[in-house]
Coordinates of C-alpha atoms and ligand atoms in Angstrom, one line a residue:
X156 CA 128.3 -6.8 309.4
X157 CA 128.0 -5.6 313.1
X158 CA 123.9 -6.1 312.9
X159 CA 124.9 -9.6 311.9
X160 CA 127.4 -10.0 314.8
X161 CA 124.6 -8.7 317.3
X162 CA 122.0 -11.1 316.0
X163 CA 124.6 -14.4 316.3
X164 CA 125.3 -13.1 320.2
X165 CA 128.6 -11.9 318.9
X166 CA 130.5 -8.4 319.9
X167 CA 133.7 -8.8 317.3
X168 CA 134.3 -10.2 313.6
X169 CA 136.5 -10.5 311.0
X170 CA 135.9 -9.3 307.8
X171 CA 138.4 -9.8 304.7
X172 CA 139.5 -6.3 303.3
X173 CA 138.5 -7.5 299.7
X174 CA 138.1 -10.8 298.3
X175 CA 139.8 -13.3 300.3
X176 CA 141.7 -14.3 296.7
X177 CA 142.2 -11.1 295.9
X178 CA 141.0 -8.0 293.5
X179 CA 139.4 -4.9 293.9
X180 CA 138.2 -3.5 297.4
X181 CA 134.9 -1.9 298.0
X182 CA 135.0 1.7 298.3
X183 CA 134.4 2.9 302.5
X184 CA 131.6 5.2 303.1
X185 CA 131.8 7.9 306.1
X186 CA 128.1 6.8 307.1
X187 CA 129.1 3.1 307.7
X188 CA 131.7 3.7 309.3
X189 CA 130.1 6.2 311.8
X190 CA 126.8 3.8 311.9
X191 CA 129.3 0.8 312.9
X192 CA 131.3 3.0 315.7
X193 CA 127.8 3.6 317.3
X194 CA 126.7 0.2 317.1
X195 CA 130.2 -0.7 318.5
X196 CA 129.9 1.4 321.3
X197 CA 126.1 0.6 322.1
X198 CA 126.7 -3.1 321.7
X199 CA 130.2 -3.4 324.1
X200 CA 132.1 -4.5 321.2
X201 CA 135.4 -5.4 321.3
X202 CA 138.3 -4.7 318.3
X203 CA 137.4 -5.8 315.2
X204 CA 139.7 -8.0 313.2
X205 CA 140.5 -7.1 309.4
X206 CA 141.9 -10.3 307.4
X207 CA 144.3 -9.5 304.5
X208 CA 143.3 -11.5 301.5
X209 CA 145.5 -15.1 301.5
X210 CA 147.0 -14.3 298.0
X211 CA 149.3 -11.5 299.4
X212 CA 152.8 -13.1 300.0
X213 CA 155.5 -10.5 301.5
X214 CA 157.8 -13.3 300.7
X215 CA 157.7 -14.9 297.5
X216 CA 160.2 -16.2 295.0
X217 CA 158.7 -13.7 292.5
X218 CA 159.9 -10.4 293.5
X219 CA 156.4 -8.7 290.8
X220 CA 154.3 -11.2 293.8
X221 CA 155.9 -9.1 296.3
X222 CA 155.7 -5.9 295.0
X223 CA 151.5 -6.7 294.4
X224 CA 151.3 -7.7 298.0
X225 CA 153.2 -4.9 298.9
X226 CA 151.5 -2.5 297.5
X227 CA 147.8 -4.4 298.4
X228 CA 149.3 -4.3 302.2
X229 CA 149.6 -0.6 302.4
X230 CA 146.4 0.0 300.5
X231 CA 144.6 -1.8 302.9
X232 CA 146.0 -0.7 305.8
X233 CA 145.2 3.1 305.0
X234 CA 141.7 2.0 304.1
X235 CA 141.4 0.2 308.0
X236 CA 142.6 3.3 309.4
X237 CA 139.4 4.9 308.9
X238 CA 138.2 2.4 311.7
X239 CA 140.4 3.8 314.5
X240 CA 142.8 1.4 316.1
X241 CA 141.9 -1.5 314.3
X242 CA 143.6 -5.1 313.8
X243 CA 144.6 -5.8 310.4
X244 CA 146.0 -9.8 310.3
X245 CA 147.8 -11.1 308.0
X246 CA 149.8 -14.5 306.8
X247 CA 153.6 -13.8 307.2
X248 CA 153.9 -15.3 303.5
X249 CA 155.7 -18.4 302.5
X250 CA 159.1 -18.2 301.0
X251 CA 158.5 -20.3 298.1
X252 CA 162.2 -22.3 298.2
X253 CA 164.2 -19.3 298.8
X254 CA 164.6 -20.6 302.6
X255 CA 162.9 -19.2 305.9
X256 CA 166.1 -16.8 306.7
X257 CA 165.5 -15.5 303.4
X258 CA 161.8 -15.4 304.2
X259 CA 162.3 -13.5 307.3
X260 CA 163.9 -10.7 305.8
X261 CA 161.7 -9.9 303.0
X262 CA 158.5 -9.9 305.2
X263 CA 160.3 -7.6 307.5
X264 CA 161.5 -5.3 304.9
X265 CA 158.2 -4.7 303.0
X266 CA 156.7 -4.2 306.7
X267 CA 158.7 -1.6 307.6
X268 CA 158.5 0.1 303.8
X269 CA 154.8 -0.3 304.6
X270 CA 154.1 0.7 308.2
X271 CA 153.7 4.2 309.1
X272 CA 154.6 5.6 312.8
X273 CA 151.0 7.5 313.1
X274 CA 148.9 5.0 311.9
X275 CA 146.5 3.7 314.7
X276 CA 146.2 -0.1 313.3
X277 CA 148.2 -2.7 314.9
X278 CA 149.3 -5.4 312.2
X279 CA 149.0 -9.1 313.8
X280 CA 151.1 -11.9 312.2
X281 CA 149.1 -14.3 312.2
X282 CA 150.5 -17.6 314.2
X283 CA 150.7 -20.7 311.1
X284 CA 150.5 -24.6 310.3
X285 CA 153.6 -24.6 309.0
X286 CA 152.5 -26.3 305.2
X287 CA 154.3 -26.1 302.4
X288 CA 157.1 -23.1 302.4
X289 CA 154.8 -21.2 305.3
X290 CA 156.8 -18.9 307.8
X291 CA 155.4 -18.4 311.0
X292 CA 155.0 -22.0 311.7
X293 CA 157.4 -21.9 314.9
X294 CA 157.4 -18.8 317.4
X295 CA 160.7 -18.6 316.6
X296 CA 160.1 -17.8 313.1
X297 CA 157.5 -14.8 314.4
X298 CA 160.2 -13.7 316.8
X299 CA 162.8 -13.0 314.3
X300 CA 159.9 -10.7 312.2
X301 CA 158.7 -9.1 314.6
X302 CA 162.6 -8.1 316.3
X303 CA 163.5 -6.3 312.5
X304 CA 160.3 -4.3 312.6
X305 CA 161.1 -1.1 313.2
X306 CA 157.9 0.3 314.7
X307 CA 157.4 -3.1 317.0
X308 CA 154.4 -0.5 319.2
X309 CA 152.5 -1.4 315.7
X310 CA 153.0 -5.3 315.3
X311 CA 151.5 -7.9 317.0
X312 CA 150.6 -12.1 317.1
X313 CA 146.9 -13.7 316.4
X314 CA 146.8 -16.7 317.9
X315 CA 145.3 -19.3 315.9
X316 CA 144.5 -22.5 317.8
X317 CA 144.2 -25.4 314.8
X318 CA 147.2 -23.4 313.3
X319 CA 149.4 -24.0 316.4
X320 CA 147.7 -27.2 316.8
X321 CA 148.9 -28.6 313.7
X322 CA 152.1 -26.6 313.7
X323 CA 153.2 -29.2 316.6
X324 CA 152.3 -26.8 319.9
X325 CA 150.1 -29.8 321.9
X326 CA 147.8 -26.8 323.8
X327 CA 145.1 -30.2 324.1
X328 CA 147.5 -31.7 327.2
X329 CA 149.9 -28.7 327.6
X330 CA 148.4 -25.1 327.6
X331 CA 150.4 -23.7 330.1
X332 CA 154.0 -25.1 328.7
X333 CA 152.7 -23.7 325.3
X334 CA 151.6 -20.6 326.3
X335 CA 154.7 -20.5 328.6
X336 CA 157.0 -20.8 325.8
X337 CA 155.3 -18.4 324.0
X338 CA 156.0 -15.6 326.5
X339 CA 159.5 -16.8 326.7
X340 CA 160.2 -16.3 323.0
X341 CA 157.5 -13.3 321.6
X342 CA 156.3 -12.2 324.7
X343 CA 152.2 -13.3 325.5
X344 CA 151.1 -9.1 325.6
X345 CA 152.4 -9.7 321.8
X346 CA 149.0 -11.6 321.5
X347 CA 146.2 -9.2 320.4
X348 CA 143.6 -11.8 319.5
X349 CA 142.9 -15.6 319.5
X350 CA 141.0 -17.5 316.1
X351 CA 139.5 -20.2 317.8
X352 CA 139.2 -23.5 315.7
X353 CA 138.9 -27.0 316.9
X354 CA 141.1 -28.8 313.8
X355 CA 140.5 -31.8 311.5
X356 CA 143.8 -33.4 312.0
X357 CA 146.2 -34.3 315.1
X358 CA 149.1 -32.0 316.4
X359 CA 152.0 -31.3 314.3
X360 CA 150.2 -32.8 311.1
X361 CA 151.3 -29.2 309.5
X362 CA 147.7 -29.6 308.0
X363 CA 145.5 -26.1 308.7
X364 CA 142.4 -27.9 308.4
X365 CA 139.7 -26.6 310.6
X366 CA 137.1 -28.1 312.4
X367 CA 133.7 -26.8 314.3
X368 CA 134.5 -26.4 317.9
X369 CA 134.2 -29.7 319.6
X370 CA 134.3 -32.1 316.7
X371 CA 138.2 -32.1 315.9
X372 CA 141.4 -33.2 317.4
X373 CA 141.3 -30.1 320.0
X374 CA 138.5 -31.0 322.0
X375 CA 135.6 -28.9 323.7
X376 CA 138.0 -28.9 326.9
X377 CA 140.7 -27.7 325.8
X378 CA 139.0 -25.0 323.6
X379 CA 137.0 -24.3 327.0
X380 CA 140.8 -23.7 328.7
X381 CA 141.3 -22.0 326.1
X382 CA 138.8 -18.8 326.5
X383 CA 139.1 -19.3 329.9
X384 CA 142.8 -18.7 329.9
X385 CA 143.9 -15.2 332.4
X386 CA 146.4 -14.6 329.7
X387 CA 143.7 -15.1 326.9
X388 CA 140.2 -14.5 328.1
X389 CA 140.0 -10.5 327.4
X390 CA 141.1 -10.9 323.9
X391 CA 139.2 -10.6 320.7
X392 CA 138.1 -14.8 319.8
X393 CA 137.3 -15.2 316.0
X394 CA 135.4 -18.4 315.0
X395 CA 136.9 -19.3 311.8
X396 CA 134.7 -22.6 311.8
X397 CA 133.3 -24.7 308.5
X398 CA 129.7 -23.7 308.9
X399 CA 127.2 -23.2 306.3
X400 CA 125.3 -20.8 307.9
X401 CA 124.9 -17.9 310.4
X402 CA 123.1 -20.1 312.9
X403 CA 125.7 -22.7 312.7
X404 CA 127.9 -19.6 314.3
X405 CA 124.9 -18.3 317.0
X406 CA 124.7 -22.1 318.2
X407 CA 128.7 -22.3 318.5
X408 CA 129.0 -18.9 320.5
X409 CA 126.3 -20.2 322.4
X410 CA 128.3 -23.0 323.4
X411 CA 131.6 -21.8 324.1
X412 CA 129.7 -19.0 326.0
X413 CA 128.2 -21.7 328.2
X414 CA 131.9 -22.8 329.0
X415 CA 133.0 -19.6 330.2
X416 CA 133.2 -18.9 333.8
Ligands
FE51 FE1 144.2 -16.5 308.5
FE52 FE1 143.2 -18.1 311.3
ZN53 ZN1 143.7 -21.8 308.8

């Protein structure tokens, strides 16, 4: 995956940790790993960001759903740590009608069951639309997580532009207010990496749609803001965009590239 992320002009991905909808993982082999820490190095990468799959929900109605994602949570976070201090993101979970406070709690009890104090991976709760039962929707709801972890050195936020977006946070005419706000409620060193989308829908649609860069509701400005951003600029950016192919991604890095001063 690194030789693909050199080829596209890229120095970071995201890789899902199994099947995005769940099942087995692949076994890790010493040699990749030491082949992509050399390549890493070589290349100037940043961290690397590891995606749970989206079935896992710490918070579901069903407490068997819980245990599985659970259970998949601290399997895959012992399997990341053989890439030292990696980023493992996840969806805070949706609480299925049980009610956010409800929500809350459960998340933040299985992450403390699950996170260990010498464990070099940072977990990022991931920032959400705020569909359906979703937590994480406001930074309020991240907040409240994040202050019941126990080990709050090993937590941290993704920022996900069309998520936010959609959630209602307008960072099209007011970055700064947003990012403000953020840094009044979580903190903005809580921020460990950005997902850049553009998004197929308006703000506050509660929609998580995304869009290529440039061709949704966000704007080639605003995503150029964006990566520009002092608070933002240094951080890991993961294109989570609707193309087909790899060169859809090489001529999008391309662009955003040419937008950064
Ligand atoms: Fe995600
Ligand atoms: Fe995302
Ligand atoms: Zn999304």
């Amino acid at each position: 995956m690194a030789n693909r992320a050199i080829e596209i002009g890229a120095n970071t991905f995201q890789y899902f940790t199994r099947n995005p909808r769940g099942g087995v993982a692949k076994e890790i082999s010493k040699e990749d790993i030491d082949s992509f820490l050399k390549l890493s190095i070589q290349n100037n990468f940043s961290k690397i960001i590891a995606h749970a799959p989206y079935t896992l929900n710490l918070c579901s109605a069903k407490e068997s759903i819980r245990n599985f994602s659970k259970n998949i949570l601290a399997d895959d976070i012992s399997r990341v740590e053989s890439v030292p201090n990696s980023l493992y993101n996840l969806h805070p979970g949706s609480h299925t009608g049980q009610g956010a406070e409800v929500g809350i709690s459960q998340i933040a009890k299985a992450l403390n069951e699950v996170i260990k104090p010498n464990q070099t991976t940072t977990v990022l709760l991931e920032t959400m639309a705020g569909k359906g039962s979703e937590i994480g929707g406001t930074f309020e709801e991240l907040k409240q997580i994040i202050d019941r972890v126990d080990l709050p050195d090993k937590i941290g936020v993704c920022f996900d532009t069309c998520h936010v977006f959609d959630a209602g946070y307008d960072i099209v005419n007011n970055l700064e207010g947003i990012l403000e706000q953020f840094d009044k409620i979580i903190g903005i060193e809580m921020i460990k990496a950005v997902h850049l989308n553009d998004s197929k829908n308006i703000c506050g649609s509660k929609k998580d749609r995304h869009e290529k860069i440039g061709l949704g509701n966000i704007g080639i400005d605003a995503i150029s803001s964006i990566v520009n951003h002092p608070y933002l600029k240094n951080l890991p950016f993961i294109l989570e965009t609707p193309h087909e192919d790899l060169q859809g991604y090489a001529e999008e890095i391309k662009l955003i590239k040419s937008k950064t001063k």
